Coordinates of C-alpha atoms in Angstrom, one line a residue:
X1 CA 170.8 72.1 271.1
X2 CA 167.8 72.9 268.7
X3 CA 166.9 69.8 270.0
X4 CA 166.4 71.3 273.5
X5 CA 164.7 74.8 272.5
X6 CA 162.7 72.7 270.0
X7 CA 162.0 70.0 273.1
X8 CA 161.1 73.4 275.3
X9 CA 159.2 74.8 272.9
X10 CA 156.3 71.5 272.1
X11 CA 156.4 70.8 276.2
X12 CA 155.1 75.0 277.3
X13 CA 153.4 74.8 274.6
X14 CA 151.4 71.7 275.5
X15 CA 152.1 72.6 278.7
X16 CA 150.3 75.4 278.2
X17 CA 147.0 74.5 276.6
X18 CA 146.4 71.3 279.2
X19 CA 143.0 71.3 280.2
X20 CA 141.8 71.5 283.9
X21 CA 139.5 69.5 284.9
X22 CA 137.2 69.1 287.0
X23 CA 134.1 66.8 289.0
X24 CA 131.2 68.5 289.3
X25 CA 128.8 66.0 291.0
X26 CA 124.8 66.3 291.2
X27 CA 121.7 64.7 292.2
X28 CA 118.3 66.2 289.6
X29 CA 117.7 62.3 288.5
X30 CA 116.1 61.7 285.3
X31 CA 115.5 64.1 282.0
X32 CA 117.1 66.9 283.7
X33 CA 119.9 64.2 283.8
X34 CA 120.1 65.8 280.3
X35 CA 119.4 69.0 281.3
X36 CA 122.1 69.8 283.1
X37 CA 124.6 67.9 280.8
X38 CA 124.0 70.4 278.3
X39 CA 124.1 73.0 280.3
X40 CA 127.7 72.2 281.5
X41 CA 128.9 71.2 277.7
X42 CA 127.3 75.1 276.6
X43 CA 129.8 75.9 279.6
X44 CA 133.4 73.7 277.9
X45 CA 132.7 75.7 275.1
X46 CA 133.9 78.7 276.7
X47 CA 136.0 77.5 278.0
X48 CA 138.0 75.1 276.2
X49 CA 139.9 75.1 279.2
X50 CA 138.3 73.5 281.5
X51 CA 137.1 70.0 281.4
X52 CA 134.3 69.1 283.6
X53 CA 133.3 65.6 284.3
X54 CA 128.8 66.4 285.3
X55 CA 128.5 62.6 287.7
X56 CA 125.0 62.0 289.0
X57 CA 125.5 60.8 292.2
X58 CA 121.5 60.3 293.7
X59 CA 120.1 62.1 296.2
X60 CA 121.7 64.6 298.6
X61 CA 122.4 62.6 301.1
X62 CA 124.2 60.2 298.4
X63 CA 125.9 62.8 297.3
X64 CA 126.8 64.0 301.1
X65 CA 128.3 60.9 302.4
X66 CA 130.5 59.8 298.7
X67 CA 131.7 63.4 299.2
X68 CA 132.9 62.5 302.3
X69 CA 134.6 59.0 301.5
X70 CA 136.5 60.8 298.3
X71 CA 138.0 63.5 300.8
X72 CA 138.6 60.3 303.3
X73 CA 140.7 59.1 300.4
X74 CA 142.3 62.5 298.8
X75 CA 140.1 62.5 295.7
X76 CA 137.0 65.2 296.4
X77 CA 135.0 66.0 294.0
X78 CA 135.6 70.1 293.0
X79 CA 130.9 71.1 293.0
X80 CA 128.7 70.0 294.8
X81 CA 124.7 69.9 294.6
X82 CA 123.8 69.3 297.9
X83 CA 120.4 70.3 300.0
X84 CA 119.6 72.8 301.6
X85 CA 119.4 71.4 305.2
X86 CA 123.2 70.1 304.6
X87 CA 124.6 74.2 305.3
X88 CA 125.5 74.1 308.8
X89 CA 127.3 71.5 308.3
X90 CA 129.2 71.7 306.3
X91 CA 129.7 75.4 307.0
X92 CA 131.5 73.2 309.8
X93 CA 132.9 70.6 307.8
X94 CA 135.9 73.4 306.6
X95 CA 136.9 71.3 303.8
X96 CA 134.3 74.0 301.1
X97 CA 135.6 77.6 299.5
X98 CA 132.5 79.9 300.9
X99 CA 131.9 81.7 297.0
X100 CA 131.5 85.3 299.3
X101 CA 135.3 85.0 299.8
X102 CA 135.5 84.8 295.6
X103 CA 133.3 87.3 294.7
X104 CA 135.4 89.4 296.7
X105 CA 137.9 88.5 294.3
X106 CA 135.9 88.5 291.5
X107 CA 134.0 91.7 290.4
X108 CA 132.6 90.4 287.9
X109 CA 129.6 88.2 290.4
X110 CA 127.0 90.4 292.0
X111 CA 126.0 89.0 294.7
X112 CA 122.8 91.5 295.0
X113 CA 121.2 90.2 292.2
X114 CA 120.4 87.0 293.4
X115 CA 117.1 86.6 295.6
X116 CA 117.1 87.9 298.8
X117 CA 115.0 85.3 300.5
X118 CA 117.5 82.6 298.4
X119 CA 120.3 85.1 299.4
X120 CA 119.7 85.1 302.6
X121 CA 119.0 81.6 303.6
X122 CA 122.1 79.6 302.4
X123 CA 124.4 83.3 304.4
X124 CA 124.9 82.8 307.8
X125 CA 125.8 86.2 309.4
X126 CA 126.0 88.3 306.2
X127 CA 128.6 85.6 304.2
X128 CA 127.1 83.9 301.0
X129 CA 129.1 80.5 302.4
X130 CA 127.4 78.7 298.6
X131 CA 125.8 79.9 295.5
X132 CA 122.4 79.0 295.0
X133 CA 121.2 77.3 292.0
X134 CA 118.4 74.7 292.4
X135 CA 115.8 76.7 294.6
X136 CA 111.6 76.2 295.4
X137 CA 109.2 75.8 297.3
X138 CA 106.0 73.8 297.8
X139 CA 102.8 75.3 295.9
X140 CA 99.4 73.7 295.6
X141 CA 98.6 71.9 292.5
X142 CA 95.2 71.3 291.9
X143 CA 93.1 69.8 289.3
X144 CA 90.7 71.9 287.2
X145 CA 88.6 69.1 286.0
X146 CA 87.8 66.9 288.8
X147 CA 87.0 70.2 290.7
X148 CA 84.3 71.2 288.1
X149 CA 83.0 68.2 288.3
X150 CA 82.8 67.8 292.1
X151 CA 80.8 71.3 291.9
X152 CA 83.4 73.2 293.1
X153 CA 85.0 77.2 291.8
X154 CA 87.8 75.8 289.4
X155 CA 89.8 79.3 290.0
X156 CA 89.4 79.0 293.9
X157 CA 91.6 76.5 295.1
X158 CA 91.7 76.3 298.7
X159 CA 93.7 78.7 301.4
X160 CA 92.9 77.7 304.5
X161 CA 93.4 74.1 305.9
X162 CA 89.6 73.8 306.8
X163 CA 88.8 74.4 302.9
X164 CA 91.3 71.7 302.2
X165 CA 89.4 69.0 304.2
X166 CA 86.0 70.6 302.8
X167 CA 86.9 70.6 299.4
X168 CA 89.1 66.7 299.5
X169 CA 85.7 66.0 301.4
X170 CA 84.0 66.7 298.3
X171 CA 86.0 65.9 295.6
X172 CA 85.7 61.8 297.3
X173 CA 83.9 59.1 295.0
X174 CA 83.4 55.9 296.0
X175 CA 82.4 52.4 294.4
X176 CA 79.8 50.5 294.1
X177 CA 81.1 48.7 297.2
X178 CA 81.8 52.3 299.1
X179 CA 85.1 52.0 298.4
X180 CA 87.3 55.3 298.2
X181 CA 88.4 55.1 294.4
X182 CA 89.8 59.4 293.7
X183 CA 90.0 61.3 297.1
X184 CA 91.3 64.7 297.8
X185 CA 94.9 65.3 298.6
X186 CA 98.2 63.9 299.2
X187 CA 101.8 65.6 299.8
X188 CA 105.3 63.3 299.6
X189 CA 105.7 62.1 303.9
X190 CA 108.0 64.8 304.1
X191 CA 109.1 67.2 307.2
X192 CA 110.5 69.7 304.8
X193 CA 106.1 70.7 304.7
X194 CA 105.9 70.7 308.6
X195 CA 108.3 73.1 308.6
X196 CA 107.1 75.3 305.8
X197 CA 103.7 75.5 307.5
X198 CA 105.9 76.3 310.5
X199 CA 107.5 79.1 308.5
X200 CA 104.3 80.0 307.4
X201 CA 102.7 80.8 311.4
X202 CA 105.5 82.7 311.2
X203 CA 107.3 80.3 314.3
X204 CA 110.8 78.3 314.7
X205 CA 112.1 75.5 313.6
X206 CA 114.8 75.5 316.9
X207 CA 115.8 78.2 319.3
X208 CA 118.1 80.8 318.9
X209 CA 116.5 82.1 316.1
X210 CA 116.8 79.5 313.8
X211 CA 120.1 78.8 314.6
X212 CA 120.6 82.4 313.2
X213 CA 122.1 84.7 316.3
X214 CA 123.7 81.4 317.6
X215 CA 123.9 77.4 317.6
X216 CA 120.9 76.0 318.2
X217 CA 120.3 74.1 321.7
X218 CA 116.7 71.9 321.2
X219 CA 113.8 72.8 318.9
X220 CA 111.2 74.2 319.6
X221 CA 108.4 73.3 317.4
X222 CA 106.1 71.6 320.2
X223 CA 103.4 73.7 320.6
X224 CA 100.5 75.3 319.4
X225 CA 101.4 76.2 315.7
X226 CA 103.0 72.5 315.4
X227 CA 99.7 70.7 317.4
X228 CA 98.3 72.5 314.6
X229 CA 100.0 70.9 312.0
X230 CA 99.8 67.3 312.5
X231 CA 95.7 67.5 313.4
X232 CA 95.4 68.6 309.7
X233 CA 97.1 66.1 308.6
X234 CA 95.7 63.1 310.4
X235 CA 92.5 64.6 310.1
X236 CA 92.8 63.8 306.3
X237 CA 94.5 60.2 306.9
X238 CA 91.5 59.6 309.2
X239 CA 89.5 60.2 307.0
X240 CA 90.9 58.9 303.5
X241 CA 91.1 62.8 302.5
X242 CA 94.7 62.1 301.8
X243 CA 96.7 59.3 300.9
X244 CA 100.0 59.4 302.5
X245 CA 103.1 57.7 300.2
X246 CA 106.1 56.5 302.3
X247 CA 108.6 58.9 303.1
X248 CA 110.6 61.0 301.0
X249 CA 107.7 59.6 297.7
X250 CA 108.0 62.0 295.6
X251 CA 107.3 60.1 292.7
X252 CA 104.8 58.8 294.6
X253 CA 103.0 61.8 295.0
X254 CA 102.8 62.8 291.8
X255 CA 102.2 59.7 290.3
X256 CA 98.2 60.3 292.4
X257 CA 97.6 63.2 291.1
X258 CA 99.0 62.8 287.6
X259 CA 96.4 58.7 287.0
X260 CA 93.3 61.9 289.2
X261 CA 93.8 59.5 292.6
X262 CA 93.7 62.4 293.9
X263 CA 92.3 66.0 292.7
X264 CA 94.9 68.0 294.7
X265 CA 99.2 67.8 295.2
X266 CA 101.9 70.3 297.0
X267 CA 104.3 69.4 296.5
X268 CA 108.4 71.2 295.0
X269 CA 107.6 74.3 292.7
X270 CA 110.8 72.3 290.7
X271 CA 107.7 69.7 290.1
X272 CA 106.1 72.8 287.6
X273 CA 107.2 71.5 283.9
X274 CA 107.1 68.4 285.1
X275 CA 102.9 68.2 286.0
X276 CA 101.8 70.4 283.5
X277 CA 103.0 68.2 281.1
X278 CA 101.2 65.3 282.4
X279 CA 98.6 66.9 282.4
X280 CA 97.6 68.4 278.9
X281 CA 98.5 63.5 278.9
X282 CA 96.4 62.8 281.0
X283 CA 93.9 65.1 279.1
X284 CA 93.0 67.4 282.7
X285 CA 93.4 70.9 283.4
X286 CA 96.1 72.4 286.2
X287 CA 95.6 74.8 288.8
X288 CA 98.8 75.9 290.5
X289 CA 98.1 78.6 294.0
X290 CA 100.3 79.0 297.6
X291 CA 100.3 76.7 300.4
X292 CA 96.8 76.5 301.8
X293 CA 97.5 78.2 305.5
X294 CA 95.9 77.1 309.1
X295 CA 92.6 79.0 309.9
X296 CA 93.1 82.5 311.9
X297 CA 96.7 82.6 310.8
X298 CA 98.1 85.9 309.1
X299 CA 100.2 84.1 306.3
X300 CA 104.2 85.0 306.4
X301 CA 105.3 82.8 304.0
X302 CA 107.6 80.1 303.0
X303 CA 111.3 78.3 302.9
X304 CA 113.6 78.5 300.9
X305 CA 113.8 74.2 299.5
X306 CA 115.9 72.6 297.0
X307 CA 119.9 72.8 296.9
X308 CA 122.9 74.6 296.1
X309 CA 126.1 74.4 294.7
X310 CA 129.2 73.8 296.7
X311 CA 133.1 74.9 296.4
X312 CA 135.7 71.9 297.7
X313 CA 138.6 73.2 298.7
X314 CA 140.8 71.5 296.9
X315 CA 146.2 71.6 296.6
X316 CA 145.7 72.9 293.3
X317 CA 144.5 76.8 293.5
X318 CA 143.5 76.1 289.5
X319 CA 141.0 73.9 289.9
X320 CA 139.5 76.3 292.8
X321 CA 139.0 78.8 289.7
X322 CA 137.6 76.5 287.2
X323 CA 135.9 75.1 289.8
X324 CA 134.2 79.3 290.2
X325 CA 133.8 79.5 286.7
X326 CA 131.7 76.9 286.5
X327 CA 129.6 77.5 289.9
X328 CA 128.8 81.8 288.3
X329 CA 128.0 80.2 285.0
X330 CA 125.7 77.6 286.2
X331 CA 123.9 81.2 288.4
X332 CA 124.3 83.4 285.4
X333 CA 121.1 84.6 284.1
X334 CA 120.6 82.8 280.2
X335 CA 121.9 79.2 282.2
X336 CA 119.7 80.1 285.1
X337 CA 116.6 81.0 282.1
X338 CA 117.3 77.2 280.4
X339 CA 117.0 75.6 284.2
X340 CA 114.2 77.7 285.1
X341 CA 112.2 76.0 281.5
X342 CA 113.1 73.2 282.3
X343 CA 112.4 71.7 285.6
X344 CA 110.3 74.6 287.8
X345 CA 112.7 74.6 289.9
X346 CA 112.3 79.6 290.0
X347 CA 115.4 81.5 289.3
X348 CA 117.5 82.9 291.7
X349 CA 118.7 86.2 289.6
X350 CA 116.4 89.0 290.1
X351 CA 117.7 89.2 286.5
X352 CA 116.5 86.6 285.6
X353 CA 113.3 86.7 286.7
X354 CA 113.3 90.3 284.7
X355 CA 114.0 89.4 281.3
X356 CA 111.6 86.6 281.7
X357 CA 108.4 89.1 282.9
X358 CA 110.1 91.0 280.2
X359 CA 110.0 88.3 277.6
X360 CA 106.3 88.1 278.6
X361 CA 107.1 84.4 279.6
X362 CA 104.8 84.4 283.0
X363 CA 101.6 85.6 280.6
X364 CA 101.9 82.3 278.4
X365 CA 103.3 79.9 281.2
X366 CA 101.3 81.2 284.6
X367 CA 102.0 78.4 286.6
X368 CA 105.7 78.9 286.8
X369 CA 105.2 82.6 287.9
X370 CA 103.0 81.9 290.8
X371 CA 106.2 80.0 292.2
X372 CA 107.9 82.9 292.2
X373 CA 105.2 85.7 293.9
X374 CA 104.6 83.5 296.4
X375 CA 108.7 83.0 297.1
X376 CA 108.5 87.6 296.7
X377 CA 104.5 87.6 299.2
X378 CA 107.2 85.9 302.2
X379 CA 107.7 88.6 305.2
X380 CA 111.5 88.2 305.7
X381 CA 111.7 87.6 309.3
X382 CA 113.7 84.6 311.4
X383 CA 111.8 82.4 310.6
X384 CA 111.7 82.4 306.9
X385 CA 114.5 82.7 306.6
X386 CA 115.1 79.0 307.8
X387 CA 116.9 77.1 310.8
X388 CA 120.1 76.7 310.1
X389 CA 121.3 73.0 312.2
X390 CA 124.2 70.8 312.7
X391 CA 121.9 68.1 312.4
X392 CA 119.0 68.8 310.1
X393 CA 119.2 65.8 308.5
X394 CA 118.2 63.7 312.0
X395 CA 115.3 66.2 312.6
X396 CA 114.0 65.9 310.3
X397 CA 114.0 61.8 310.1
X398 CA 112.7 62.2 313.8
X399 CA 110.0 64.1 312.7
X400 CA 108.8 61.7 310.0
X401 CA 109.3 59.2 312.0
X402 CA 106.6 60.3 314.4
X403 CA 104.1 61.5 312.0
X404 CA 104.4 58.1 310.3
X405 CA 103.6 55.6 313.8
X406 CA 100.4 58.8 314.3
X407 CA 99.2 58.2 310.3
X408 CA 99.7 54.3 311.4
X409 CA 97.4 54.6 314.5
X410 CA 99.8 54.3 317.4
X411 CA 99.8 58.1 318.4
X412 CA 97.9 60.8 318.5
X413 CA 98.7 64.5 317.2
X414 CA 100.1 65.4 320.3
X415 CA 101.9 62.4 321.0
X416 CA 103.8 62.5 318.2
X417 CA 104.8 65.7 318.2
X418 CA 106.2 64.6 321.8
X419 CA 108.1 62.1 320.2
X420 CA 109.6 64.1 317.6
X421 CA 111.2 66.5 319.9
X422 CA 112.3 64.4 322.4
X423 CA 113.7 62.6 319.0
X424 CA 115.2 65.7 317.8
X425 CA 116.9 66.8 320.8
X426 CA 119.0 64.3 321.5
X427 CA 120.3 64.3 317.7
X428 CA 121.1 67.8 317.9
X429 CA 122.7 66.9 321.5
X430 CA 124.9 64.2 319.7
X431 CA 125.9 67.0 316.9
X432 CA 128.2 68.9 319.4

């Protein structure tokens, strides 16, 4: 009998100290792998009953595909990081635990502490479905040293499309044979930039108020606003003022700027830390500014980019609870500040921003503040909230394919816009 009692006591003791194990899949490569692991290590120290297996899975698209495969196999991860355009697809999937449901049960988390623009993007019908985490917007970064050499004012970056063209012409350098060796600008061939410039003009990407008041049935970008964007892109390309990358090649675009082959780059705020560091190594002064907009347009603002954290349904409630603790921690003040300083993704919390302001961080790091200010200056509207549409990845592909044909001389800007519209509408119909 004593042996039985002793066995039960040992069993109960071991069971009570058993760790809950969860998986966290993310898409942040490079130096950010170690940064994330360090943050999670801190979480596990504070929560010794939870063990988190952190895994860099690849791109957002790869995470989504592998999550689907894991669900089919009955072994889904607990927390996955996905890009903003996966929002509608994840909500429709039925495989997630909306964070709003967990917040209602947890008075320790106040969603009103989140930046309104960030919270609004990941909310549908006022319900928050995923936890904002690595949020970004596009910024114009420019080489002040090259500006001075070209006779440009290093404290006056271009604000409009026409100014970008004018500045780029002055930044062009040719060798003895007349070949362009340095030029104006680059940005990755990525439809995100097209979406941003539509929002800056306060124009929608899809109908039903960007999918915010009903399921979208078609794209609505084939108009004057869309044409302005493609004509701008086309002029820069034809005149050799812009170097285009392969689709989605952020690394190539960054390298063109770091090597001082181009004087300007439009890229994600998440590149602030890297570009600042590389500029120091290469010996040039870097500046940052809001993205330029079409001439004659009142600036409306930018859309949230980056990604958020989704909690996947599990059979074991203890695992869901552990996943919520992790997600809540990563969105807390100090982890958000660590993440912001280490990357350039801006903190998603108002109190994190306020803490940094009080500490004087932005006085010493003004480029980090420009990203937040650009977002805070954004005028709330359905256009600047961003679209939610299940076929978003396919819509982006349609836009990118059409632009690629345009820069290769196969289509005019108008033809490219029409082709993008046709292919994007096909994808929307197929989604349903």
